[in-house]
Short mmCIF file of C-alpha atoms and ligand atoms in Angstrom, two decimals:
data_model
loop_
_atom_site.label_atom_id
_atom_site.label_comp_id
_atom_site.label_asym_id
_atom_site.label_seq_id
_atom_site.Cartn_x
_atom_site.Cartn_y
_atom_site.Cartn_z
CA MET A 119 73.17 122.54 0.84
CA SER A 120 72.07 122.82 4.68
CA LEU A 121 73.79 120.59 6.93
CA PHE A 122 71.44 121.56 9.85
CA SER A 123 67.57 120.93 10.01
CA PRO A 124 65.01 122.04 12.61
CA TYR A 125 63.62 118.58 12.34
CA ILE A 126 63.89 116.50 15.52
CA CYS A 127 62.79 112.97 14.88
CA SER A 128 60.54 110.96 17.14
CA MET A 129 61.38 107.26 17.53
CA GLN A 130 58.03 106.38 18.50
CA VAL A 131 56.83 103.30 16.52
CA GLU A 132 53.66 104.27 14.55
CA GLN A 133 50.87 101.93 13.47
CA SER A 134 51.86 102.49 9.94
CA LEU A 135 55.63 102.95 8.82
CA LYS A 136 56.13 105.16 5.62
CA ASN A 137 58.32 105.27 2.54
CA TYR A 138 61.16 107.92 2.65
CA ILE A 139 61.03 109.53 -0.76
CA ASN A 140 62.27 112.92 -1.76
CA GLY A 141 63.21 113.91 1.90
CA GLU A 142 59.67 113.19 3.22
CA LEU A 143 57.79 110.46 4.69
CA VAL A 144 55.11 109.47 2.50
CA GLU A 145 52.26 106.75 2.25
CA PRO A 146 52.56 104.08 -0.66
CA LEU A 147 50.91 105.55 -3.66
CA ASN A 148 48.57 102.31 -3.85
CA GLY A 149 47.41 102.71 -0.20
CA GLN A 150 48.47 99.26 0.36
CA TYR A 151 49.99 97.87 3.47
CA ILE A 152 51.65 94.62 4.85
CA ASP A 153 51.43 93.30 8.33
CA ASN A 154 54.57 93.70 10.39
CA VAL A 155 54.95 90.82 12.95
CA GLU A 156 56.85 90.69 16.37
CA PRO A 157 58.48 87.22 16.36
CA ALA A 158 58.63 86.87 20.15
CA THR A 159 54.93 87.18 20.46
CA GLY A 160 53.62 86.37 17.05
CA LYS A 161 51.52 89.50 17.03
CA VAL A 162 51.03 91.90 14.39
CA TYR A 163 52.31 95.39 15.77
CA ALA A 164 52.67 97.61 12.65
CA HIS A 165 51.86 97.87 9.11
CA ILE A 166 54.54 98.54 6.19
CA PRO A 167 54.00 100.19 2.90
CA SER A 168 53.40 97.48 0.21
CA SER A 169 55.08 99.69 -2.44
CA ASP A 170 55.34 98.98 -6.15
CA ALA A 171 56.89 100.34 -9.37
CA LYS A 172 55.14 103.69 -9.04
CA ASP A 173 56.76 104.60 -5.79
CA VAL A 174 60.12 103.39 -7.09
CA GLU A 175 59.28 105.75 -10.03
CA SER A 176 59.00 108.61 -7.81
CA ALA A 177 62.16 107.65 -5.79
CA VAL A 178 64.17 107.62 -8.91
CA GLN A 179 62.94 110.84 -9.78
CA ALA A 180 63.80 112.42 -6.68
CA ALA A 181 67.12 110.74 -6.84
CA GLU A 182 67.65 112.22 -10.50
CA GLN A 183 67.10 115.59 -9.02
CA ALA A 184 69.53 115.33 -6.11
CA PHE A 185 72.24 113.56 -7.96
CA PRO A 186 74.04 116.69 -9.58
CA LEU A 187 74.15 118.23 -6.35
CA TRP A 188 75.24 115.51 -4.20
CA SER A 189 77.84 114.26 -6.54
CA ASN A 190 79.36 117.66 -7.05
CA VAL A 191 79.23 119.09 -3.65
CA GLY A 192 82.54 117.20 -2.69
CA VAL A 193 83.62 114.61 -0.50
CA LYS A 194 83.98 116.78 2.49
CA ALA A 195 80.32 117.97 2.39
CA ARG A 196 79.16 114.53 2.23
CA SER A 197 81.15 113.34 4.87
CA GLU A 198 80.10 116.19 7.08
CA VAL A 199 76.24 115.16 6.62
CA MET A 200 77.07 111.57 6.99
CA LEU A 201 78.93 111.97 10.32
CA LYS A 202 75.73 113.74 11.63
CA ILE A 203 73.73 110.82 10.49
CA ALA A 204 76.33 108.57 12.43
CA ALA A 205 75.84 110.72 15.43
CA GLY A 206 72.04 110.57 15.11
CA ILE A 207 72.61 106.64 15.30
CA LYS A 208 74.43 107.12 18.40
CA LYS A 209 72.03 109.34 19.97
CA TYR A 210 68.87 106.96 19.24
CA GLN A 211 70.95 103.86 19.80
CA ARG A 212 68.50 102.53 22.84
CA GLU A 213 65.59 103.15 20.93
CA LEU A 214 66.90 101.43 17.83
CA ALA A 215 68.15 98.41 19.73
CA ALA A 216 64.86 98.03 21.19
CA ALA A 217 63.17 98.57 17.83
CA GLU A 218 65.57 95.93 16.07
CA SER A 219 65.00 93.49 18.79
CA MET A 220 61.27 93.81 18.70
CA ASP A 221 61.25 93.49 14.85
CA ASN A 222 63.61 90.69 14.31
CA GLY A 223 63.27 88.72 17.45
CA LYS A 224 66.90 88.90 18.50
CA PRO A 225 68.15 89.49 22.01
CA VAL A 226 68.06 93.37 22.73
CA ALA A 227 71.48 92.85 24.47
CA LEU A 228 72.94 91.69 20.95
CA ALA A 229 71.19 94.44 19.26
CA GLU A 230 72.75 96.83 21.63
CA LEU A 231 76.20 95.28 21.67
CA ILE A 232 76.54 94.67 17.84
CA ASP A 233 73.64 95.54 15.30
CA ILE A 234 73.27 99.29 16.28
CA PRO A 235 76.89 100.40 17.05
CA ARG A 236 78.01 98.34 13.90
CA ALA A 237 75.36 100.46 11.94
CA HIS A 238 76.88 103.62 13.53
CA ASP A 239 80.29 102.43 12.61
CA ASN A 240 79.46 101.80 9.01
CA ILE A 241 78.31 105.33 8.31
CA HIS A 242 81.09 106.78 10.12
CA PHE A 243 83.56 104.59 8.57
CA PHE A 244 82.54 105.24 5.15
CA ALA A 245 82.04 109.07 5.71
CA THR A 246 85.72 109.24 6.53
CA ALA A 247 86.99 106.61 4.13
CA ALA A 248 85.80 108.60 1.05
CA GLU A 249 88.23 111.30 2.24
CA HIS A 250 91.21 108.75 2.01
CA PHE A 251 90.23 107.22 -1.26
CA ALA A 252 92.54 107.76 -4.01
CA SER A 253 92.67 106.48 -7.67
CA GLU A 254 95.92 105.40 -9.63
CA SER A 255 98.16 107.05 -12.26
CA HIS A 256 100.19 104.95 -14.83
CA HIS A 257 103.44 106.70 -16.46
CA MET A 258 104.76 105.94 -19.81
CA GLU A 259 108.25 107.06 -19.68
CA ASN A 260 108.85 109.94 -21.96
CA LEU A 261 105.37 109.45 -23.68
CA ALA A 262 102.32 109.97 -21.73
CA ILE A 263 100.67 109.92 -18.32
CA ASN A 264 97.78 108.00 -17.59
CA TYR A 265 95.34 108.77 -14.60
CA THR A 266 92.19 107.28 -13.40
CA LEU A 267 89.19 109.31 -12.58
CA ARG A 268 86.62 107.52 -10.33
CA ARG A 269 83.17 109.05 -10.66
CA PRO A 270 79.88 108.22 -9.02
CA ILE A 271 77.79 105.92 -10.95
CA GLY A 272 74.53 107.84 -10.61
CA ILE A 273 71.41 106.17 -8.93
CA VAL A 274 71.99 102.83 -7.40
CA GLY A 275 69.78 100.40 -5.88
CA CYS A 276 70.73 98.58 -2.28
CA ILE A 277 68.67 95.81 -1.27
CA SER A 278 69.16 94.09 2.08
CA PRO A 279 67.78 91.03 4.15
CA TRP A 280 66.18 90.51 7.70
CA ASN A 281 68.90 88.94 9.78
CA LEU A 282 70.96 92.16 10.42
CA PRO A 283 68.44 94.47 9.42
CA LEU A 284 70.21 98.12 10.03
CA TYR A 285 73.76 96.72 10.19
CA LEU A 286 73.45 95.36 6.50
CA PHE A 287 71.32 98.13 5.31
CA THR A 288 73.76 100.91 6.35
CA TRP A 289 76.78 98.65 5.26
CA LYS A 290 75.38 99.22 1.67
CA ILE A 291 74.32 102.68 1.42
CA ALA A 292 77.20 104.16 3.45
CA PRO A 293 79.73 103.44 0.75
CA ALA A 294 77.12 104.43 -2.29
CA LEU A 295 76.36 107.81 -0.44
CA ALA A 296 80.00 108.75 0.31
CA ALA A 297 80.99 107.90 -3.08
CA GLY A 298 78.27 110.55 -4.49
CA ASN A 299 75.74 108.44 -5.71
CA CYS A 300 72.00 109.01 -4.98
CA VAL A 301 70.23 105.48 -3.51
CA ILE A 302 67.11 103.94 -3.74
CA ALA A 303 67.18 101.31 -0.97
CA LYS A 304 64.94 98.73 0.11
CA PRO A 305 65.04 96.75 3.52
CA SER A 306 63.62 93.49 4.10
CA GLU A 307 59.72 93.56 4.26
CA VAL A 308 60.30 91.08 7.44
CA THR A 309 62.21 93.52 9.45
CA PRO A 310 61.60 97.21 8.14
CA LEU A 311 61.48 99.16 11.41
CA THR A 312 64.92 100.24 11.98
CA ALA A 313 65.17 101.53 8.18
CA TYR A 314 62.12 103.55 8.87
CA LEU A 315 63.57 104.97 11.86
CA PHE A 316 66.81 105.93 10.17
CA SER A 317 64.99 107.66 7.43
CA LYS A 318 63.92 110.08 10.35
CA ILE A 319 67.46 110.21 11.51
CA CYS A 320 68.64 111.28 7.91
CA ILE A 321 65.80 114.06 7.93
CA GLU A 322 67.12 115.26 11.23
CA ALA A 323 70.72 115.17 10.10
CA GLY A 324 69.72 117.26 7.02
CA LEU A 325 70.51 114.78 4.27
CA PRO A 326 69.38 116.80 1.23
CA LYS A 327 66.08 115.45 -0.24
CA GLY A 328 66.22 112.73 -2.80
CA VAL A 329 69.89 111.67 -1.85
CA LEU A 330 68.56 108.41 -0.17
CA ASN A 331 64.96 107.02 -0.83
CA ILE A 332 63.71 104.29 1.15
CA VAL A 333 61.11 102.35 -0.47
CA HIS A 334 59.47 99.68 1.71
CA GLY A 335 57.66 96.44 0.50
CA LEU A 336 57.83 92.86 -1.05
CA GLY A 337 60.71 91.70 -3.10
CA PRO A 338 58.88 90.64 -6.13
CA SER A 339 57.04 94.11 -6.44
CA ALA A 340 59.32 96.83 -4.92
CA GLY A 341 62.50 94.74 -4.97
CA GLN A 342 62.04 93.70 -8.45
CA ALA A 343 61.07 97.40 -9.63
CA ILE A 344 64.41 98.68 -8.33
CA VAL A 345 66.43 96.04 -10.00
CA GLU A 346 64.63 96.47 -13.45
CA HIS A 347 64.38 100.43 -13.45
CA GLU A 348 66.58 101.47 -16.37
CA LYS A 349 68.08 104.38 -14.13
CA THR A 350 69.46 102.33 -11.52
CA LYS A 351 72.91 101.68 -12.68
CA ALA A 352 74.22 99.46 -10.02
CA ILE A 353 72.54 97.02 -7.63
CA SER A 354 74.04 96.01 -4.28
CA PHE A 355 72.10 92.97 -3.07
CA THR A 356 72.49 90.75 0.04
CA GLY A 357 70.29 87.92 0.64
CA GLY A 358 69.50 84.35 -0.31
CA THR A 359 71.20 82.56 -3.39
CA LYS A 360 68.06 81.92 -5.29
CA THR A 361 67.14 85.61 -5.09
CA GLY A 362 70.61 86.72 -6.13
CA GLU A 363 70.38 84.41 -9.03
CA HIS A 364 67.13 85.85 -10.10
CA ILE A 365 68.60 89.47 -9.62
CA ALA A 366 71.33 88.69 -11.91
CA ARG A 367 69.11 87.35 -14.64
CA THR A 368 67.27 90.58 -14.61
CA ALA A 369 70.20 92.99 -14.21
CA SER A 370 72.89 91.50 -16.11
CA PRO A 371 71.23 91.93 -19.56
CA MET A 372 70.58 95.39 -18.63
CA PHE A 373 74.49 95.81 -18.10
CA LYS A 374 74.19 97.10 -14.51
CA LYS A 375 77.00 96.49 -12.06
CA LEU A 376 76.08 93.89 -9.62
CA SER A 377 77.51 93.15 -5.95
CA LEU A 378 75.64 89.94 -4.59
CA GLU A 379 76.29 88.86 -1.13
CA LEU A 380 74.52 85.37 -0.83
CA GLY A 381 74.22 82.48 1.34
CA GLY A 382 76.62 80.11 3.32
CA LYS A 383 77.39 76.65 4.57
CA ASN A 384 80.46 77.64 6.74
CA PRO A 385 82.68 74.84 8.04
CA ASN A 386 84.07 75.45 11.36
CA ILE A 387 87.12 73.27 11.96
CA ILE A 388 88.95 72.15 15.28
CA PHE A 389 92.48 70.65 14.97
CA ASP A 390 93.55 68.14 17.74
CA ASP A 391 96.14 70.96 18.77
CA ALA A 392 93.51 73.80 19.15
CA ASP A 393 92.97 75.61 22.41
CA LEU A 394 90.12 73.60 23.46
CA ALA A 395 88.31 76.21 25.79
CA ASN A 396 88.47 78.96 23.01
CA ALA A 397 87.38 76.36 20.47
CA VAL A 398 84.32 75.60 22.49
CA ALA A 399 83.42 79.12 23.50
CA THR A 400 83.94 80.59 20.05
CA SER A 401 81.98 77.80 18.48
CA VAL A 402 79.14 78.29 20.59
CA LYS A 403 78.92 81.70 19.38
CA ALA A 404 79.54 80.98 15.77
CA SER A 405 76.66 78.47 15.95
CA PHE A 406 73.89 80.29 17.84
CA SER A 407 74.39 84.08 17.76
CA ASN A 408 71.52 85.58 16.40
CA GLN A 409 69.57 82.24 16.59
CA GLY A 410 72.00 81.05 13.83
CA GLN A 411 70.67 83.66 11.52
CA ILE A 412 73.99 85.05 10.43
CA CYS A 413 75.39 84.20 7.03
CA LEU A 414 78.82 83.52 8.48
CA CYS A 415 77.59 81.18 11.32
CA GLY A 416 79.67 77.83 11.17
CA SER A 417 76.81 75.27 10.87
CA ARG A 418 79.18 72.41 9.73
CA ILE A 419 81.81 71.73 12.74
CA TYR A 420 84.42 69.44 11.87
CA ILE A 421 86.35 68.09 14.63
CA GLN A 422 89.80 66.06 14.55
CA GLU A 423 89.06 62.62 15.98
CA LYS A 424 91.47 62.64 18.97
CA LEU A 425 89.71 65.75 20.44
CA TYR A 426 86.18 64.73 19.12
CA HIS A 427 84.59 63.19 22.42
CA LYS A 428 86.15 66.04 24.55
CA PHE A 429 84.97 68.77 22.33
CA ARG A 430 81.68 67.34 21.89
CA ASP A 431 81.02 66.95 25.81
CA LYS A 432 82.18 70.48 26.61
CA PHE A 433 80.41 72.15 23.45
CA ILE A 434 76.97 70.38 24.57
CA ALA A 435 77.63 71.50 28.27
CA ALA A 436 78.00 75.21 27.07
CA VAL A 437 74.95 74.81 24.84
CA ALA A 438 72.92 73.57 27.64
CA LYS A 439 73.61 76.95 29.44
CA LEU A 440 72.27 79.19 26.78
CA LYS A 441 68.80 80.65 27.66
CA VAL A 442 65.98 80.70 25.04
CA GLY A 443 63.29 83.21 25.70
CA ASP A 444 61.94 86.77 25.74
CA PRO A 445 64.62 88.91 23.52
CA LYS A 446 63.66 91.65 25.85
CA GLU A 447 65.30 90.14 28.77
CA ASN A 448 68.76 90.90 29.41
CA ASP A 449 70.10 87.46 29.97
CA THR A 450 68.47 85.71 26.98
CA ASN A 451 71.05 84.38 24.66
CA ILE A 452 68.68 82.95 22.00
CA GLY A 453 65.62 85.06 20.99
CA ALA A 454 62.88 84.10 18.51
CA VAL A 455 63.61 82.98 14.91
CA VAL A 456 62.45 85.66 12.71
CA SER A 457 58.95 84.52 11.33
CA LYS A 458 56.36 81.76 11.35
CA GLU A 459 57.71 80.61 7.90
CA HIS A 460 61.22 80.50 9.10
CA PHE A 461 60.38 78.82 12.36
CA GLN A 462 58.48 76.05 10.10
CA LYS A 463 61.54 75.86 7.70
CA VAL A 464 64.14 75.28 10.49
CA LEU A 465 61.89 72.76 12.28
CA ASN A 466 61.33 70.83 9.10
CA HIS A 467 65.01 70.43 8.37
CA ILE A 468 65.46 69.08 12.20
CA GLU A 469 63.12 66.56 10.80
CA ILE A 470 65.07 66.13 7.41
CA ALA A 471 68.34 65.55 9.77
CA LYS A 472 66.54 62.96 11.59
CA ASP A 473 65.30 61.12 8.59
CA GLU A 474 68.78 61.10 7.14
CA GLY A 475 70.01 59.08 10.43
CA GLY A 476 71.28 62.17 12.54
CA GLN A 477 71.47 61.89 16.13
CA VAL A 478 70.17 64.84 18.06
CA LEU A 479 72.61 65.42 20.98
CA PHE A 480 70.66 68.56 22.00
CA GLY A 481 67.65 70.48 21.25
CA GLY A 482 65.60 69.40 18.31
CA GLN A 483 62.53 70.90 19.01
CA ALA A 484 60.43 74.18 19.23
CA VAL A 485 60.49 75.69 22.60
CA LYS A 486 57.29 77.46 24.31
CA GLY A 487 57.62 80.75 25.34
CA GLU A 488 56.07 82.19 28.59
CA GLY A 489 53.79 84.82 29.21
CA ARG A 490 53.88 87.52 26.37
CA CYS A 491 56.17 85.13 24.40
CA LYS A 492 53.50 81.97 24.45
CA ASP A 493 52.94 82.22 20.80
CA GLY A 494 56.60 83.34 19.79
CA TYR A 495 58.94 81.44 17.41
CA PHE A 496 61.51 79.78 19.59
CA ILE A 497 63.68 76.93 18.68
CA ALA A 498 66.07 75.26 20.99
CA PRO A 499 69.86 75.30 19.87
CA THR A 500 70.07 71.94 18.20
CA VAL A 501 73.21 69.91 17.71
CA ILE A 502 73.23 66.88 15.48
CA GLU A 503 75.93 64.08 14.85
CA GLY A 504 76.14 61.14 12.59
CA LEU A 505 75.40 62.73 9.35
CA GLN A 506 76.91 61.98 5.97
CA PRO A 507 78.73 64.81 4.18
CA ASN A 508 76.50 64.84 1.13
CA CYS A 509 73.23 64.73 3.07
CA VAL A 510 70.70 67.86 2.90
CA THR A 511 71.62 68.78 6.36
CA ASN A 512 75.12 69.21 5.70
CA GLN A 513 74.37 70.98 2.27
CA ASP A 514 71.66 73.21 2.44
CA GLU A 515 71.76 76.67 4.19
CA ILE A 516 69.52 76.22 7.19
CA PHE A 517 69.91 79.57 8.62
CA GLY A 518 68.62 78.68 12.15
CA PRO A 519 70.15 77.43 15.47
CA VAL A 520 71.19 74.14 14.18
CA VAL A 521 74.62 72.67 13.62
CA THR A 522 76.09 69.39 12.84
CA LEU A 523 79.28 67.73 14.51
CA ASN A 524 81.58 65.66 12.27
CA LYS A 525 84.74 63.69 12.59
CA PHE A 526 87.92 63.91 10.47
CA LYS A 527 91.45 62.14 10.70
CA THR A 528 93.47 64.38 8.53
CA GLU A 529 94.06 67.84 7.04
CA GLU A 530 93.55 66.72 3.55
CA GLU A 531 90.40 65.05 4.50
CA VAL A 532 88.99 67.99 6.35
CA LEU A 533 89.82 70.48 3.43
CA ALA A 534 87.90 68.01 0.92
CA LEU A 535 84.89 68.06 3.33
CA ALA A 536 84.92 71.65 4.02
CA ASN A 537 85.22 72.66 0.12
CA ASN A 538 82.24 69.94 -0.47
CA THR A 539 79.52 72.48 -0.96
CA LYS A 540 78.13 74.75 -3.51
CA TYR A 541 79.04 77.63 -0.98
CA GLY A 542 82.13 79.77 -0.20
CA LEU A 543 81.49 82.34 2.22
CA SER A 544 83.45 82.07 5.27
CA ALA A 545 85.54 79.36 7.21
CA THR A 546 86.89 79.23 10.94
CA ILE A 547 89.81 77.29 11.88
CA PHE A 548 91.13 76.40 15.46
CA THR A 549 94.73 75.39 15.65
CA ASN A 550 98.03 76.28 17.28
CA ASP A 551 100.08 75.13 14.44
CA LEU A 552 100.94 78.42 12.62
CA LYS A 553 102.15 76.64 9.14
CA ARG A 554 98.97 74.56 9.28
CA ALA A 555 96.77 77.69 9.88
CA HIS A 556 98.29 79.46 6.59
CA ARG A 557 97.99 76.18 4.70
CA VAL A 558 94.57 75.54 5.49
CA ALA A 559 93.37 79.23 4.82
CA GLU A 560 94.85 79.23 1.59
CA ASN A 561 93.51 76.14 0.26
CA ILE A 562 89.75 76.64 1.65
CA ASP A 563 87.11 77.74 -0.68
CA ALA A 564 86.01 80.80 1.15
CA GLY A 565 86.03 84.65 1.04
CA ILE A 566 86.68 85.20 4.63
CA VAL A 567 88.78 82.90 7.07
CA TRP A 568 89.16 83.25 10.76
CA VAL A 569 91.84 81.54 12.68
CA ASN A 570 91.09 80.95 16.50
CA THR A 571 88.36 83.53 16.29
CA TRP A 572 85.04 84.22 14.67
CA LEU A 573 83.31 87.55 13.33
CA LEU A 574 86.02 89.79 14.10
CA ARG A 575 85.77 92.38 11.47
CA ASP A 576 87.97 95.23 10.34
CA LEU A 577 85.77 97.15 7.97
CA ARG A 578 88.83 97.88 5.59
CA THR A 579 88.99 94.50 4.69
CA PRO A 580 87.34 92.73 1.55
CA PHE A 581 84.11 91.04 2.59
CA GLY A 582 82.33 88.58 0.28
CA GLY A 583 81.93 85.11 -1.06
CA ILE A 584 83.18 82.79 -3.80
CA LYS A 585 81.03 79.86 -5.57
CA ASN A 586 77.17 80.40 -4.76
CA SER A 587 77.88 82.67 -1.92
CA GLY A 588 78.32 85.58 -4.36
CA VAL A 589 79.92 88.07 -6.59
CA GLY A 590 82.11 91.04 -5.66
CA ARG A 591 83.35 92.47 -2.46
CA GLU A 592 82.28 94.92 0.11
CA GLY A 593 84.20 96.79 2.63
CA GLY A 594 86.66 99.49 2.80
CA PHE A 595 87.92 100.51 -0.59
CA GLU A 596 86.42 97.55 -2.63
CA ALA A 597 83.10 99.11 -1.76
CA LEU A 598 83.95 102.66 -2.87
CA ARG A 599 85.40 101.06 -6.12
CA PHE A 600 82.14 99.03 -6.64
CA PHE A 601 80.11 102.54 -6.15
CA THR A 602 82.33 104.34 -8.60
CA GLU A 603 83.22 104.22 -12.32
CA PRO A 604 87.00 104.36 -13.36
CA LYS A 605 87.90 106.31 -16.19
CA ASN A 606 91.28 106.42 -17.75
CA VAL A 607 92.63 109.80 -19.06
CA CYS A 608 95.73 109.54 -21.22
CA ILE A 609 97.70 112.75 -21.89
CA LYS A 610 100.72 112.58 -24.25
CA TYR A 611 103.77 114.52 -23.29
P1 NAD B 847 65.94 87.19 0.55
O1 NAD B 847 66.68 86.78 -0.58
O2 NAD B 847 64.58 86.45 0.63
O3 NAD B 847 65.61 88.51 0.60
C1 NAD B 847 66.54 89.66 0.64
C2 NAD B 847 65.85 90.97 0.09
O4 NAD B 847 65.60 90.64 -1.33
C3 NAD B 847 64.69 91.31 0.82
O5 NAD B 847 64.80 92.80 1.02
C4 NAD B 847 63.58 91.00 -0.24
O6 NAD B 847 62.58 91.70 -0.31
C5 NAD B 847 64.54 91.28 -1.46
N1 NAD B 847 63.81 90.71 -2.75
C6 NAD B 847 63.34 89.42 -2.90
N2 NAD B 847 62.77 88.95 -3.98
C7 NAD B 847 63.43 90.15 -4.84
C8 NAD B 847 63.38 90.25 -6.37
N3 NAD B 847 62.81 89.39 -7.17
N4 NAD B 847 64.04 91.44 -6.64
C9 NAD B 847 64.55 92.34 -5.81
N5 NAD B 847 64.70 92.18 -4.32
C10 NAD B 847 64.08 91.11 -4.10
O7 NAD B 847 66.86 86.76 1.66
P2 NAD B 847 66.46 86.80 3.28
O8 NAD B 847 65.69 85.54 3.67
O9 NAD B 847 66.08 88.14 3.61
O10 NAD B 847 67.94 86.62 3.96
C11 NAD B 847 68.51 85.48 4.27
C12 NAD B 847 69.58 85.37 3.23
O11 NAD B 847 70.51 86.01 3.27
C13 NAD B 847 70.40 83.98 3.57
O12 NAD B 847 70.54 83.13 2.61
C14 NAD B 847 71.77 84.61 4.18
O13 NAD B 847 72.95 83.73 3.79
C15 NAD B 847 71.79 85.65 3.14
N6 NAD B 847 72.72 86.82 3.82
C16 NAD B 847 73.89 86.79 3.14
C17 NAD B 847 74.76 87.96 3.50
C18 NAD B 847 76.26 87.98 3.07
O14 NAD B 847 76.87 88.91 3.50
N7 NAD B 847 76.66 87.10 2.12
C19 NAD B 847 74.65 88.43 4.90
C20 NAD B 847 73.31 88.39 5.31
C21 NAD B 847 72.32 87.38 4.89
#
C-alpha cells in the first residue's frame, strides 16, 4: 500500500460534483443531478450526483475488493494514512471553511472556528485512538482463559445530516476506517460540498482505492440503497428521528448493527444561584449558534422564578446585539438557515407559537438580506415566553433560531418539565450548588449533561441520546466498539 500519492487536489468548486468510488471521482451512472443552492443567496451554484442503487452497488464492489487489504494491513498503517488525511484538512482549512459556509449558510467565522478544526480532530483522534484500543480477557481460575478478539465488521454505511456537514461526516467515517472497515458514506444532499472536497483530500493522502466510497444523492434513493444493501453490515446514521425510525425498520430485520443519533429538544436550566453573566452568555450560544441548527442547542430555557426577570432582560439585550447577515462577513453571528423548505418550516413554527399564546419578546420574523443576500433565508433570533409545557412549540424539534423562556419554582418541578418530552439528547444546567448539579445531572433524561457550560467536548467521552434521540453511543472507544465485532476465544488449561 502506498502512503504517498502524486495527486495534488484542487479545492476549486466545479459546476458538477462527483461521487468518489474505487478511488476515483466519477459521475453518477444514471447521469442525473440535483441542484445545490447557496442559502445566503437562494441561488443554485452547483449540481450534485443524484445517485441510486447502481452507484451504491459499484461502491460496495469496490469496498469488497479493498477490505482484505485494509483490515489486514494493521492499525499502524491505517493510522498513518489517516494522519495524512487529517493533515490535508489542515492544509485546506480555509478553502473548506469557505465551502462549508457557502453550502450551509453558517458564518464563515464559525466554520473556521468549529466545523473544520473539529473535522481535522475527528480524523486525527481516531487515527491515534485505534492504536490504544484494547480488548478484554477473563480468567477462569485453574480452568481456562477467555480473550476477546475485536475484528472489523466489513463494509459499513455512514449517513450524515446537513447541520454540521464535514464535522459529522468525519465523526462517523473516522472510527469506521480506523477499526479496519471499508465505508460507503453519504453526506446530506443539502450540504454535499465539503464531503466532495474531502474525497479529493483522501486521494491526495493516498487512501487505498475502495476503502472509502462517497455516494451523493437523495435519502430515499442513495441513502436507502446503502441501508438495504445486504453487504453493508452496520449503519451509523445521524439525522431526524423520523428518518432514524425508517432506517431501523429497514435495517433491523436484516440484523445489521445500528447506531442512531437523532433529534433533540434540549432543556437549558438556570437556577437562582447561577452565575448570571455566564448563564446569559452561554445560553445565547446554546440557543443561536449555527442558527439554532445544532442537535444539542438548548431550545427550552427554564429559569427559576427569582432570577426570571433579570435573566430575561439581560438575555434579550444580548440577543439584540447578534448580527444577522451575510455569512461571508467576519462579524456575522447568525447566517442563513440551510434551505428554503427549512426557512418556511421555522417561520411556520413561529406562527404556531403565536397561535398557542406565546408572546414574542424578540425576533419572530424573516430578515431581508442586503446586496447579494437579498433572496437568502435569514431569520431573526427569536425568543418567546408564556407557553405551556405541552404545546407544540415546547415539544417539537424546530431546529432553528427559536427558543422559549419558561419559569419554574422548585428543582422537582423543573426536572419534571425537563423530562416532559419524547427526546433525551442533552441538557444544560446553571448552578453554583455542587450537590444540586450532581442530583439534577443524574435524574435528567439525557445522554449528555453540561453544568455551567455548553458544547464542551472531549472526544473520548460517550456521545448520544436516550428515548427518541437515538440508540447507541459514538465517541472514543464506544465508536471503535460499534465498528468492530467482539469474538470470545476460550482456551482450556
Ligand atoms: P434527515 O433525517 O432528513 O437526513 C439525514 C440524512 O439521512 C441525509 O443524508 C439524508 O439524505 C438521509 N436519508 C433520508 N432518508 C433516508 C433513507 N430513507 N434512507 C437512508 N438515508 C436517508 O436529517 P437532516 O434534516 O439532514 O438533519 C437534521 C436532523 O438531524 C435534526 O433532527 C437533528 O436533531 C438531527 N441531528 C442529530 C444529531 C445527533 O448527534 N443526535 C446531530 C446532528 C443532527
